[in-house]
Amino acid sequence: YPDKLYNTGAKLATYKGERFMPASKTKNLLMSYIAYREAEKNNAIDALLIDKDGNVTEGTRSSFFAIKNDVLIAPPKEKALEGVTRKIILEIAGKIMKVTEEDIHFDKIKDYDECFITGNTMKQSLNKILQGYFDFRKQYATGNQSVMRQLAAHGQQPEVMIVSCCDSRVDPSVILQCD
């Protein structure tokens, strides 16, 4: 996220809706796409998804957390995607404070000491990944042809290699139109 948001906070929208099979990665992203588009129209960085009971489950591209009385609270993993970033936050926080998973009702959000989102799918990340790839090719691979040939001769030889975030909700075969 842009640095200024860490000091000023970020605008979030809300969207009443639940992902189908929320604990699983699926290609059914229409509802999240619609919610995110609505957030963008309102100059928000993401939309928080609100379930039928009024609880915040997650953002369209982020995990949601709250803190109250030095306890980190996350929505139950049955109601939100248990992505890599979420797992790491819960693991690290568990070493320094109490961590619990429970419903976080949107109407009571002001009762918490702090609320925050985490995510790793911002547009800047893709630019950084692509720049890293091009820098690698230019600065390392070109000057180390013999090492690259040796690795290719003794390792796998895929026709195409796609590097993707392990928490990606996008199927590369759809984007690249290949199997």
Short mmCIF file of N, CA and C in Angstrom, two decimals:
data_model
loop_
_atom_site.label_atom_id
_atom_site.label_comp_id
_atom_site.label_asym_id
_atom_site.label_seq_id
_atom_site.Cartn_x
_atom_site.Cartn_y
_atom_site.Cartn_z
N TYR A 1 0.83 -1.17 0.00
CA TYR A 1 0.00 0.00 0.00
C TYR A 1 0.89 1.25 0.00
N PRO A 2 0.38 2.37 -0.49
CA PRO A 2 1.18 3.61 -0.45
C PRO A 2 1.56 3.96 0.99
N ASP A 3 2.79 4.47 1.19
CA ASP A 3 3.31 4.78 2.53
C ASP A 3 2.39 5.69 3.33
N LYS A 4 1.78 6.68 2.67
CA LYS A 4 0.96 7.65 3.42
C LYS A 4 -0.21 6.98 4.14
N LEU A 5 -0.70 5.87 3.64
CA LEU A 5 -1.84 5.20 4.27
C LEU A 5 -1.50 4.63 5.65
N TYR A 6 -0.22 4.34 5.89
CA TYR A 6 0.17 3.80 7.19
C TYR A 6 0.05 4.86 8.28
N ASN A 7 0.08 6.12 7.90
CA ASN A 7 -0.05 7.20 8.88
C ASN A 7 -1.45 7.78 8.92
N THR A 8 -2.09 7.89 7.77
CA THR A 8 -3.39 8.56 7.69
C THR A 8 -4.57 7.61 7.72
N GLY A 9 -4.35 6.34 7.43
CA GLY A 9 -5.44 5.40 7.32
C GLY A 9 -5.93 5.33 5.88
N ALA A 10 -6.78 4.40 5.60
CA ALA A 10 -7.26 4.18 4.24
C ALA A 10 -8.77 4.13 4.23
N LYS A 11 -9.33 4.58 3.13
CA LYS A 11 -10.78 4.52 2.96
C LYS A 11 -11.14 3.13 2.44
N LEU A 12 -12.10 2.50 3.10
CA LEU A 12 -12.62 1.21 2.69
C LEU A 12 -14.11 1.33 2.45
N ALA A 13 -14.60 0.59 1.50
CA ALA A 13 -16.04 0.51 1.25
C ALA A 13 -16.55 -0.78 1.89
N THR A 14 -17.85 -0.92 1.96
CA THR A 14 -18.44 -2.19 2.41
C THR A 14 -19.33 -2.71 1.30
N TYR A 15 -19.47 -4.02 1.29
CA TYR A 15 -20.31 -4.66 0.29
C TYR A 15 -20.97 -5.87 0.94
N LYS A 16 -22.30 -5.90 0.87
CA LYS A 16 -23.02 -7.03 1.46
C LYS A 16 -22.96 -8.20 0.49
N GLY A 17 -22.21 -9.20 0.89
CA GLY A 17 -22.05 -10.38 0.06
C GLY A 17 -21.03 -11.32 0.65
N GLU A 18 -21.17 -12.58 0.30
CA GLU A 18 -20.26 -13.61 0.79
C GLU A 18 -19.71 -14.38 -0.40
N ARG A 19 -18.42 -14.69 -0.33
CA ARG A 19 -17.83 -15.51 -1.38
C ARG A 19 -18.37 -16.93 -1.28
N PHE A 20 -18.57 -17.56 -2.41
CA PHE A 20 -18.95 -18.97 -2.46
C PHE A 20 -17.75 -19.78 -1.96
N MET A 21 -17.97 -20.67 -1.02
CA MET A 21 -16.89 -21.47 -0.43
C MET A 21 -15.74 -20.55 0.01
N PRO A 22 -15.97 -19.68 0.97
CA PRO A 22 -15.00 -18.65 1.33
C PRO A 22 -13.64 -19.17 1.81
N ALA A 23 -13.58 -20.36 2.35
CA ALA A 23 -12.31 -20.89 2.84
C ALA A 23 -11.48 -21.51 1.72
N SER A 24 -12.01 -21.54 0.50
CA SER A 24 -11.32 -22.16 -0.63
C SER A 24 -11.06 -21.15 -1.73
N LYS A 25 -9.94 -21.32 -2.40
CA LYS A 25 -9.67 -20.50 -3.59
C LYS A 25 -10.52 -21.07 -4.72
N THR A 26 -11.28 -20.22 -5.34
CA THR A 26 -12.09 -20.65 -6.48
C THR A 26 -11.93 -19.62 -7.59
N LYS A 27 -12.41 -19.98 -8.75
CA LYS A 27 -12.39 -19.04 -9.87
C LYS A 27 -13.67 -18.22 -9.93
N ASN A 28 -14.55 -18.41 -8.95
CA ASN A 28 -15.81 -17.67 -8.88
C ASN A 28 -15.55 -16.31 -8.22
N LEU A 29 -15.10 -15.34 -9.00
CA LEU A 29 -14.68 -14.06 -8.46
C LEU A 29 -15.62 -12.91 -8.82
N LEU A 30 -16.76 -13.20 -9.41
CA LEU A 30 -17.64 -12.15 -9.87
C LEU A 30 -18.08 -11.20 -8.75
N MET A 31 -18.52 -11.75 -7.64
CA MET A 31 -19.00 -10.91 -6.54
C MET A 31 -17.86 -10.03 -6.00
N SER A 32 -16.66 -10.60 -5.83
CA SER A 32 -15.52 -9.80 -5.37
C SER A 32 -15.15 -8.73 -6.38
N TYR A 33 -15.25 -9.05 -7.65
CA TYR A 33 -14.95 -8.08 -8.70
C TYR A 33 -15.94 -6.91 -8.64
N ILE A 34 -17.22 -7.22 -8.51
CA ILE A 34 -18.24 -6.17 -8.44
C ILE A 34 -18.02 -5.30 -7.19
N ALA A 35 -17.73 -5.95 -6.06
CA ALA A 35 -17.50 -5.21 -4.82
C ALA A 35 -16.28 -4.31 -4.94
N TYR A 36 -15.22 -4.81 -5.55
CA TYR A 36 -14.00 -4.01 -5.71
C TYR A 36 -14.25 -2.83 -6.64
N ARG A 37 -14.99 -3.05 -7.71
CA ARG A 37 -15.31 -1.95 -8.64
C ARG A 37 -16.09 -0.85 -7.92
N GLU A 38 -17.02 -1.24 -7.07
CA GLU A 38 -17.78 -0.26 -6.28
C GLU A 38 -16.85 0.51 -5.34
N ALA A 39 -15.90 -0.18 -4.75
CA ALA A 39 -14.93 0.49 -3.88
C ALA A 39 -14.13 1.52 -4.66
N GLU A 40 -13.66 1.13 -5.84
CA GLU A 40 -12.89 2.06 -6.69
C GLU A 40 -13.71 3.30 -7.04
N LYS A 41 -15.00 3.11 -7.35
CA LYS A 41 -15.86 4.25 -7.69
C LYS A 41 -15.96 5.24 -6.54
N ASN A 42 -15.79 4.73 -5.31
CA ASN A 42 -15.87 5.58 -4.11
C ASN A 42 -14.50 5.94 -3.56
N ASN A 43 -13.48 5.81 -4.41
CA ASN A 43 -12.09 6.15 -4.03
C ASN A 43 -11.61 5.39 -2.79
N ALA A 44 -12.07 4.16 -2.65
CA ALA A 44 -11.64 3.29 -1.55
C ALA A 44 -10.61 2.30 -2.09
N ILE A 45 -9.71 1.85 -1.21
CA ILE A 45 -8.67 0.93 -1.68
C ILE A 45 -9.15 -0.52 -1.73
N ASP A 46 -10.27 -0.82 -1.07
CA ASP A 46 -10.83 -2.16 -1.11
C ASP A 46 -12.24 -2.11 -0.54
N ALA A 47 -12.96 -3.20 -0.69
CA ALA A 47 -14.29 -3.32 -0.10
C ALA A 47 -14.28 -4.45 0.92
N LEU A 48 -14.80 -4.18 2.09
CA LEU A 48 -14.96 -5.23 3.09
C LEU A 48 -16.25 -5.98 2.79
N LEU A 49 -16.16 -7.30 2.79
CA LEU A 49 -17.34 -8.12 2.53
C LEU A 49 -18.08 -8.36 3.84
N ILE A 50 -19.37 -8.10 3.82
CA ILE A 50 -20.22 -8.24 5.01
C ILE A 50 -21.17 -9.41 4.77
N ASP A 51 -21.14 -10.40 5.66
CA ASP A 51 -21.99 -11.59 5.47
C ASP A 51 -23.44 -11.32 5.86
N LYS A 52 -24.28 -12.32 5.69
CA LYS A 52 -25.72 -12.18 5.93
C LYS A 52 -26.05 -11.83 7.38
N ASP A 53 -25.11 -12.11 8.31
CA ASP A 53 -25.32 -11.79 9.72
C ASP A 53 -24.72 -10.44 10.12
N GLY A 54 -24.16 -9.72 9.14
CA GLY A 54 -23.59 -8.41 9.42
C GLY A 54 -22.14 -8.42 9.86
N ASN A 55 -21.46 -9.57 9.70
CA ASN A 55 -20.06 -9.68 10.11
C ASN A 55 -19.11 -9.40 8.96
N VAL A 56 -17.99 -8.74 9.28
CA VAL A 56 -16.94 -8.53 8.29
C VAL A 56 -16.21 -9.86 8.14
N THR A 57 -16.07 -10.31 6.90
CA THR A 57 -15.37 -11.58 6.68
C THR A 57 -13.96 -11.37 6.14
N GLU A 58 -13.81 -10.46 5.18
CA GLU A 58 -12.53 -10.18 4.55
C GLU A 58 -12.75 -9.05 3.55
N GLY A 59 -11.67 -8.61 2.94
CA GLY A 59 -11.78 -7.67 1.84
C GLY A 59 -11.77 -8.44 0.54
N THR A 60 -12.01 -7.74 -0.57
CA THR A 60 -12.00 -8.44 -1.86
C THR A 60 -10.59 -8.87 -2.23
N ARG A 61 -9.59 -8.14 -1.72
CA ARG A 61 -8.18 -8.46 -2.00
C ARG A 61 -7.35 -8.43 -0.73
N SER A 62 -7.98 -8.57 0.41
CA SER A 62 -7.25 -8.41 1.67
C SER A 62 -7.89 -9.23 2.78
N SER A 63 -7.12 -9.43 3.83
CA SER A 63 -7.62 -10.05 5.06
C SER A 63 -7.92 -8.93 6.05
N PHE A 64 -8.88 -9.16 6.92
CA PHE A 64 -9.31 -8.15 7.89
C PHE A 64 -9.01 -8.63 9.30
N PHE A 65 -8.53 -7.71 10.14
CA PHE A 65 -8.22 -8.01 11.53
C PHE A 65 -8.68 -6.87 12.41
N ALA A 66 -8.93 -7.18 13.67
CA ALA A 66 -9.24 -6.16 14.67
C ALA A 66 -8.42 -6.45 15.91
N ILE A 67 -8.20 -5.43 16.72
CA ILE A 67 -7.51 -5.58 18.00
C ILE A 67 -8.37 -4.95 19.07
N LYS A 68 -8.52 -5.67 20.18
CA LYS A 68 -9.24 -5.14 21.33
C LYS A 68 -8.57 -5.68 22.59
N ASN A 69 -8.21 -4.77 23.48
CA ASN A 69 -7.57 -5.15 24.75
C ASN A 69 -6.38 -6.08 24.53
N ASP A 70 -5.51 -5.72 23.59
CA ASP A 70 -4.30 -6.49 23.27
C ASP A 70 -4.57 -7.92 22.79
N VAL A 71 -5.72 -8.12 22.17
CA VAL A 71 -6.05 -9.41 21.56
C VAL A 71 -6.28 -9.18 20.07
N LEU A 72 -5.57 -9.93 19.25
CA LEU A 72 -5.77 -9.86 17.80
C LEU A 72 -6.94 -10.77 17.45
N ILE A 73 -7.90 -10.22 16.72
CA ILE A 73 -9.11 -10.96 16.37
C ILE A 73 -9.20 -11.04 14.85
N ALA A 74 -9.40 -12.25 14.34
CA ALA A 74 -9.58 -12.47 12.91
C ALA A 74 -10.92 -13.16 12.70
N PRO A 75 -11.58 -12.88 11.59
CA PRO A 75 -12.81 -13.62 11.30
C PRO A 75 -12.50 -15.12 11.25
N PRO A 76 -13.47 -15.95 11.58
CA PRO A 76 -13.23 -17.40 11.56
C PRO A 76 -12.74 -17.88 10.19
N LYS A 77 -11.80 -18.82 10.19
CA LYS A 77 -11.23 -19.28 8.92
C LYS A 77 -12.26 -19.97 8.03
N GLU A 78 -13.37 -20.38 8.59
CA GLU A 78 -14.44 -20.98 7.77
C GLU A 78 -15.15 -19.92 6.93
N LYS A 79 -14.97 -18.64 7.31
CA LYS A 79 -15.68 -17.56 6.62
C LYS A 79 -14.77 -16.70 5.76
N ALA A 80 -13.47 -16.96 5.77
CA ALA A 80 -12.52 -16.14 5.02
C ALA A 80 -11.41 -17.01 4.44
N LEU A 81 -10.86 -16.57 3.34
CA LEU A 81 -9.75 -17.29 2.75
C LEU A 81 -8.55 -17.24 3.69
N GLU A 82 -8.03 -18.39 4.02
CA GLU A 82 -6.87 -18.45 4.91
C GLU A 82 -5.61 -18.39 4.06
N GLY A 83 -5.32 -17.18 3.57
CA GLY A 83 -4.18 -16.98 2.70
C GLY A 83 -2.87 -16.98 3.47
N VAL A 84 -1.79 -16.91 2.71
CA VAL A 84 -0.46 -16.95 3.27
C VAL A 84 -0.22 -15.77 4.22
N THR A 85 -0.57 -14.57 3.78
CA THR A 85 -0.34 -13.38 4.62
C THR A 85 -1.12 -13.48 5.92
N ARG A 86 -2.37 -13.91 5.84
CA ARG A 86 -3.19 -14.07 7.05
C ARG A 86 -2.54 -15.07 8.01
N LYS A 87 -2.10 -16.20 7.49
CA LYS A 87 -1.46 -17.22 8.33
C LYS A 87 -0.23 -16.67 9.03
N ILE A 88 0.58 -15.92 8.29
CA ILE A 88 1.81 -15.37 8.86
C ILE A 88 1.49 -14.35 9.95
N ILE A 89 0.51 -13.49 9.69
CA ILE A 89 0.11 -12.49 10.71
C ILE A 89 -0.34 -13.20 11.98
N LEU A 90 -1.19 -14.21 11.85
CA LEU A 90 -1.69 -14.92 13.03
C LEU A 90 -0.56 -15.63 13.77
N GLU A 91 0.37 -16.21 13.02
CA GLU A 91 1.49 -16.92 13.64
C GLU A 91 2.41 -15.97 14.40
N ILE A 92 2.80 -14.88 13.77
CA ILE A 92 3.69 -13.92 14.42
C ILE A 92 3.01 -13.25 15.60
N ALA A 93 1.77 -12.82 15.41
CA ALA A 93 1.04 -12.16 16.50
C ALA A 93 0.87 -13.10 17.69
N GLY A 94 0.68 -14.38 17.41
CA GLY A 94 0.52 -15.36 18.49
C GLY A 94 1.71 -15.47 19.41
N LYS A 95 2.86 -15.00 18.97
CA LYS A 95 4.07 -15.04 19.80
C LYS A 95 4.15 -13.86 20.76
N ILE A 96 3.37 -12.82 20.50
CA ILE A 96 3.47 -11.62 21.35
C ILE A 96 2.15 -11.19 21.98
N MET A 97 1.05 -11.80 21.55
CA MET A 97 -0.24 -11.43 22.11
C MET A 97 -1.23 -12.58 21.92
N LYS A 98 -2.35 -12.48 22.58
CA LYS A 98 -3.39 -13.48 22.41
C LYS A 98 -4.03 -13.28 21.04
N VAL A 99 -4.35 -14.39 20.37
CA VAL A 99 -4.98 -14.37 19.05
C VAL A 99 -6.23 -15.23 19.11
N THR A 100 -7.30 -14.73 18.52
CA THR A 100 -8.53 -15.50 18.48
C THR A 100 -9.23 -15.30 17.15
N GLU A 101 -10.03 -16.27 16.76
CA GLU A 101 -10.87 -16.14 15.58
C GLU A 101 -12.31 -16.09 16.05
N GLU A 102 -12.99 -15.01 15.67
CA GLU A 102 -14.40 -14.86 16.03
C GLU A 102 -15.05 -13.86 15.10
N ASP A 103 -16.37 -13.87 15.07
CA ASP A 103 -17.09 -12.91 14.23
C ASP A 103 -16.80 -11.49 14.67
N ILE A 104 -16.67 -10.60 13.69
CA ILE A 104 -16.47 -9.18 13.94
C ILE A 104 -17.65 -8.46 13.29
N HIS A 105 -18.64 -8.10 14.09
CA HIS A 105 -19.85 -7.48 13.55
C HIS A 105 -19.54 -6.05 13.10
N PHE A 106 -19.97 -5.71 11.90
CA PHE A 106 -19.65 -4.39 11.35
C PHE A 106 -20.22 -3.26 12.20
N ASP A 107 -21.41 -3.44 12.75
CA ASP A 107 -22.02 -2.38 13.56
C ASP A 107 -21.25 -2.11 14.85
N LYS A 108 -20.37 -3.01 15.25
CA LYS A 108 -19.60 -2.83 16.49
C LYS A 108 -18.13 -2.51 16.20
N ILE A 109 -17.83 -2.16 14.98
CA ILE A 109 -16.44 -1.93 14.57
C ILE A 109 -15.78 -0.82 15.39
N LYS A 110 -16.55 0.17 15.81
CA LYS A 110 -15.99 1.28 16.60
C LYS A 110 -15.64 0.86 18.03
N ASP A 111 -16.10 -0.31 18.45
CA ASP A 111 -15.79 -0.81 19.78
C ASP A 111 -14.37 -1.39 19.87
N TYR A 112 -13.74 -1.61 18.73
CA TYR A 112 -12.39 -2.18 18.71
C TYR A 112 -11.36 -1.07 18.84
N ASP A 113 -10.20 -1.40 19.40
CA ASP A 113 -9.13 -0.42 19.55
C ASP A 113 -8.50 -0.08 18.21
N GLU A 114 -8.45 -1.06 17.33
CA GLU A 114 -7.81 -0.87 16.03
C GLU A 114 -8.34 -1.91 15.06
N CYS A 115 -8.40 -1.54 13.78
CA CYS A 115 -8.75 -2.48 12.72
C CYS A 115 -7.77 -2.26 11.58
N PHE A 116 -7.42 -3.33 10.88
CA PHE A 116 -6.51 -3.18 9.75
C PHE A 116 -6.71 -4.30 8.74
N ILE A 117 -6.23 -4.06 7.55
CA ILE A 117 -6.27 -5.06 6.49
C ILE A 117 -4.84 -5.37 6.06
N THR A 118 -4.67 -6.54 5.50
CA THR A 118 -3.38 -6.92 4.92
C THR A 118 -3.66 -7.55 3.57
N GLY A 119 -2.74 -7.39 2.68
CA GLY A 119 -2.89 -8.01 1.37
C GLY A 119 -1.60 -7.86 0.59
N ASN A 120 -1.47 -8.64 -0.45
CA ASN A 120 -0.26 -8.55 -1.26
C ASN A 120 -0.57 -8.58 -2.75
N THR A 121 -1.69 -8.00 -3.12
CA THR A 121 -2.06 -8.02 -4.54
C THR A 121 -2.19 -6.61 -5.11
N MET A 122 -1.47 -5.67 -4.54
CA MET A 122 -1.56 -4.31 -5.05
C MET A 122 -0.86 -4.22 -6.41
N LYS A 123 -1.29 -3.28 -7.24
CA LYS A 123 -0.73 -3.12 -8.59
C LYS A 123 0.78 -2.95 -8.57
N GLN A 124 1.30 -2.26 -7.58
CA GLN A 124 2.74 -2.03 -7.50
C GLN A 124 3.48 -3.36 -7.43
N SER A 125 2.92 -4.37 -6.79
CA SER A 125 3.58 -5.65 -6.65
C SER A 125 3.85 -6.28 -8.01
N LEU A 126 2.89 -6.21 -8.93
CA LEU A 126 3.10 -6.79 -10.25
C LEU A 126 4.22 -6.06 -10.97
N ASN A 127 4.23 -4.74 -10.89
CA ASN A 127 5.32 -3.97 -11.51
C ASN A 127 6.66 -4.38 -10.93
N LYS A 128 6.71 -4.56 -9.62
CA LYS A 128 7.95 -4.95 -8.95
C LYS A 128 8.40 -6.34 -9.41
N ILE A 129 7.46 -7.27 -9.52
CA ILE A 129 7.77 -8.62 -9.97
C ILE A 129 8.31 -8.60 -11.40
N LEU A 130 7.62 -7.88 -12.27
CA LEU A 130 8.06 -7.81 -13.66
C LEU A 130 9.42 -7.14 -13.77
N GLN A 131 9.63 -6.06 -13.02
CA GLN A 131 10.93 -5.39 -13.07
C GLN A 131 12.02 -6.32 -12.56
N GLY A 132 11.72 -7.07 -11.51
CA GLY A 132 12.69 -8.04 -10.98
C GLY A 132 13.05 -9.10 -12.01
N TYR A 133 12.05 -9.56 -12.74
CA TYR A 133 12.30 -10.56 -13.79
C TYR A 133 13.21 -9.98 -14.87
N PHE A 134 12.89 -8.78 -15.34
CA PHE A 134 13.72 -8.17 -16.40
C PHE A 134 15.12 -7.87 -15.90
N ASP A 135 15.24 -7.40 -14.65
CA ASP A 135 16.56 -7.15 -14.08
C ASP A 135 17.37 -8.44 -13.98
N PHE A 136 16.71 -9.53 -13.56
CA PHE A 136 17.39 -10.82 -13.47
C PHE A 136 17.93 -11.24 -14.84
N ARG A 137 17.07 -11.16 -15.84
CA ARG A 137 17.52 -11.55 -17.19
C ARG A 137 18.69 -10.69 -17.66
N LYS A 138 18.60 -9.40 -17.41
CA LYS A 138 19.62 -8.47 -17.90
C LYS A 138 20.92 -8.59 -17.09
N GLN A 139 20.79 -8.61 -15.77
CA GLN A 139 21.97 -8.52 -14.92
C GLN A 139 22.59 -9.86 -14.56
N TYR A 140 21.79 -10.92 -14.51
CA TYR A 140 22.34 -12.20 -14.06
C TYR A 140 22.36 -13.26 -15.15
N ALA A 141 21.20 -13.53 -15.69
CA ALA A 141 21.09 -14.64 -16.64
C ALA A 141 21.97 -14.45 -17.86
N THR A 142 22.02 -13.24 -18.41
CA THR A 142 22.82 -12.98 -19.60
C THR A 142 24.31 -13.20 -19.33
N GLY A 143 24.78 -12.79 -18.17
CA GLY A 143 26.19 -12.93 -17.84
C GLY A 143 26.57 -14.29 -17.28
N ASN A 144 25.60 -15.16 -17.07
CA ASN A 144 25.86 -16.48 -16.50
C ASN A 144 25.26 -17.60 -17.35
N GLN A 145 25.48 -17.51 -18.64
CA GLN A 145 24.90 -18.49 -19.57
C GLN A 145 25.31 -19.92 -19.24
N SER A 146 26.57 -20.13 -18.85
CA SER A 146 27.02 -21.50 -18.57
C SER A 146 26.28 -22.08 -17.36
N VAL A 147 26.05 -21.27 -16.34
CA VAL A 147 25.30 -21.73 -15.17
C VAL A 147 23.86 -22.05 -15.57
N MET A 148 23.25 -21.19 -16.37
CA MET A 148 21.88 -21.40 -16.81
C MET A 148 21.78 -22.70 -17.64
N ARG A 149 22.74 -22.94 -18.52
CA ARG A 149 22.74 -24.17 -19.34
C ARG A 149 22.89 -25.41 -18.46
N GLN A 150 23.75 -25.31 -17.46
CA GLN A 150 23.96 -26.44 -16.55
C GLN A 150 22.68 -26.74 -15.76
N LEU A 151 22.02 -25.71 -15.27
CA LEU A 151 20.76 -25.90 -14.55
C LEU A 151 19.70 -26.52 -15.47
N ALA A 152 19.64 -26.05 -16.70
CA ALA A 152 18.66 -26.58 -17.65
C ALA A 152 18.96 -28.04 -17.99
N ALA A 153 20.25 -28.40 -18.11
CA ALA A 153 20.62 -29.76 -18.49
C ALA A 153 20.33 -30.77 -17.39
N HIS A 154 20.39 -30.35 -16.13
CA HIS A 154 20.23 -31.29 -15.03
C HIS A 154 18.92 -31.11 -14.26
N GLY A 155 18.09 -30.25 -14.73
CA GLY A 155 16.83 -30.00 -14.01
C GLY A 155 15.65 -30.13 -14.95
N GLN A 156 14.53 -29.59 -14.52
CA GLN A 156 13.33 -29.61 -15.34
C GLN A 156 13.52 -28.72 -16.56
N GLN A 157 12.79 -29.02 -17.60
CA GLN A 157 12.87 -28.22 -18.81
C GLN A 157 11.47 -27.85 -19.29
N PRO A 158 10.79 -26.99 -18.52
CA PRO A 158 9.44 -26.60 -18.92
C PRO A 158 9.46 -25.74 -20.18
N GLU A 159 8.39 -25.83 -20.95
CA GLU A 159 8.27 -24.96 -22.12
C GLU A 159 8.02 -23.53 -21.70
N VAL A 160 7.26 -23.36 -20.62
CA VAL A 160 6.93 -22.04 -20.11
C VAL A 160 7.01 -22.08 -18.60
N MET A 161 7.52 -21.04 -18.00
CA MET A 161 7.53 -20.94 -16.55
C MET A 161 6.76 -19.69 -16.16
N ILE A 162 5.81 -19.84 -15.26
CA ILE A 162 5.03 -18.72 -14.77
C ILE A 162 5.31 -18.58 -13.29
N VAL A 163 5.74 -17.41 -12.88
CA VAL A 163 5.97 -17.14 -11.47
C VAL A 163 4.76 -16.38 -10.97
N SER A 164 4.12 -16.90 -9.93
CA SER A 164 2.90 -16.29 -9.43
C SER A 164 2.91 -16.30 -7.92
N CYS A 165 2.21 -15.37 -7.32
CA CYS A 165 2.06 -15.34 -5.88
C CYS A 165 1.32 -16.59 -5.44
N CYS A 166 1.76 -17.22 -4.37
CA CYS A 166 1.10 -18.45 -3.92
C CYS A 166 -0.29 -18.16 -3.36
N ASP A 167 -0.63 -16.90 -3.15
CA ASP A 167 -1.95 -16.55 -2.66
C ASP A 167 -2.79 -15.91 -3.77
N SER A 168 -2.36 -16.12 -5.01
CA SER A 168 -3.03 -15.51 -6.14
C SER A 168 -4.44 -16.09 -6.28
N ARG A 169 -5.37 -15.23 -6.61
CA ARG A 169 -6.75 -15.68 -6.84
C ARG A 169 -7.06 -15.66 -8.33
N VAL A 170 -6.02 -15.58 -9.13
CA VAL A 170 -6.20 -15.54 -10.58
C VAL A 170 -5.49 -16.73 -11.19
N ASP A 171 -6.15 -17.43 -12.08
CA ASP A 171 -5.59 -18.58 -12.76
C ASP A 171 -4.78 -18.08 -13.95
N PRO A 172 -3.44 -18.31 -13.96
CA PRO A 172 -2.62 -17.82 -15.07
C PRO A 172 -3.07 -18.33 -16.44
N SER A 173 -3.66 -19.53 -16.50
CA SER A 173 -4.09 -20.06 -17.79
C SER A 173 -5.19 -19.21 -18.40
N VAL A 174 -5.99 -18.54 -17.57
CA VAL A 174 -7.04 -17.66 -18.08
C VAL A 174 -6.40 -16.41 -18.68
N ILE A 175 -5.46 -15.83 -17.98
CA ILE A 175 -4.80 -14.62 -18.44
C ILE A 175 -3.99 -14.87 -19.71
N LEU A 176 -3.23 -15.98 -19.71
CA LEU A 176 -2.34 -16.26 -20.82
C LEU A 176 -2.98 -17.09 -21.93
N GLN A 177 -4.22 -17.50 -21.71
CA GLN A 177 -4.96 -18.29 -22.72
C GLN A 177 -4.21 -19.54 -23.12
N CYS A 178 -3.70 -20.28 -22.13
CA CYS A 178 -3.00 -21.53 -22.41
C CYS A 178 -3.35 -22.55 -21.33
N ASP A 179 -3.07 -23.80 -21.62
CA ASP A 179 -3.35 -24.86 -20.65
C ASP A 179 -2.17 -25.07 -19.72
#
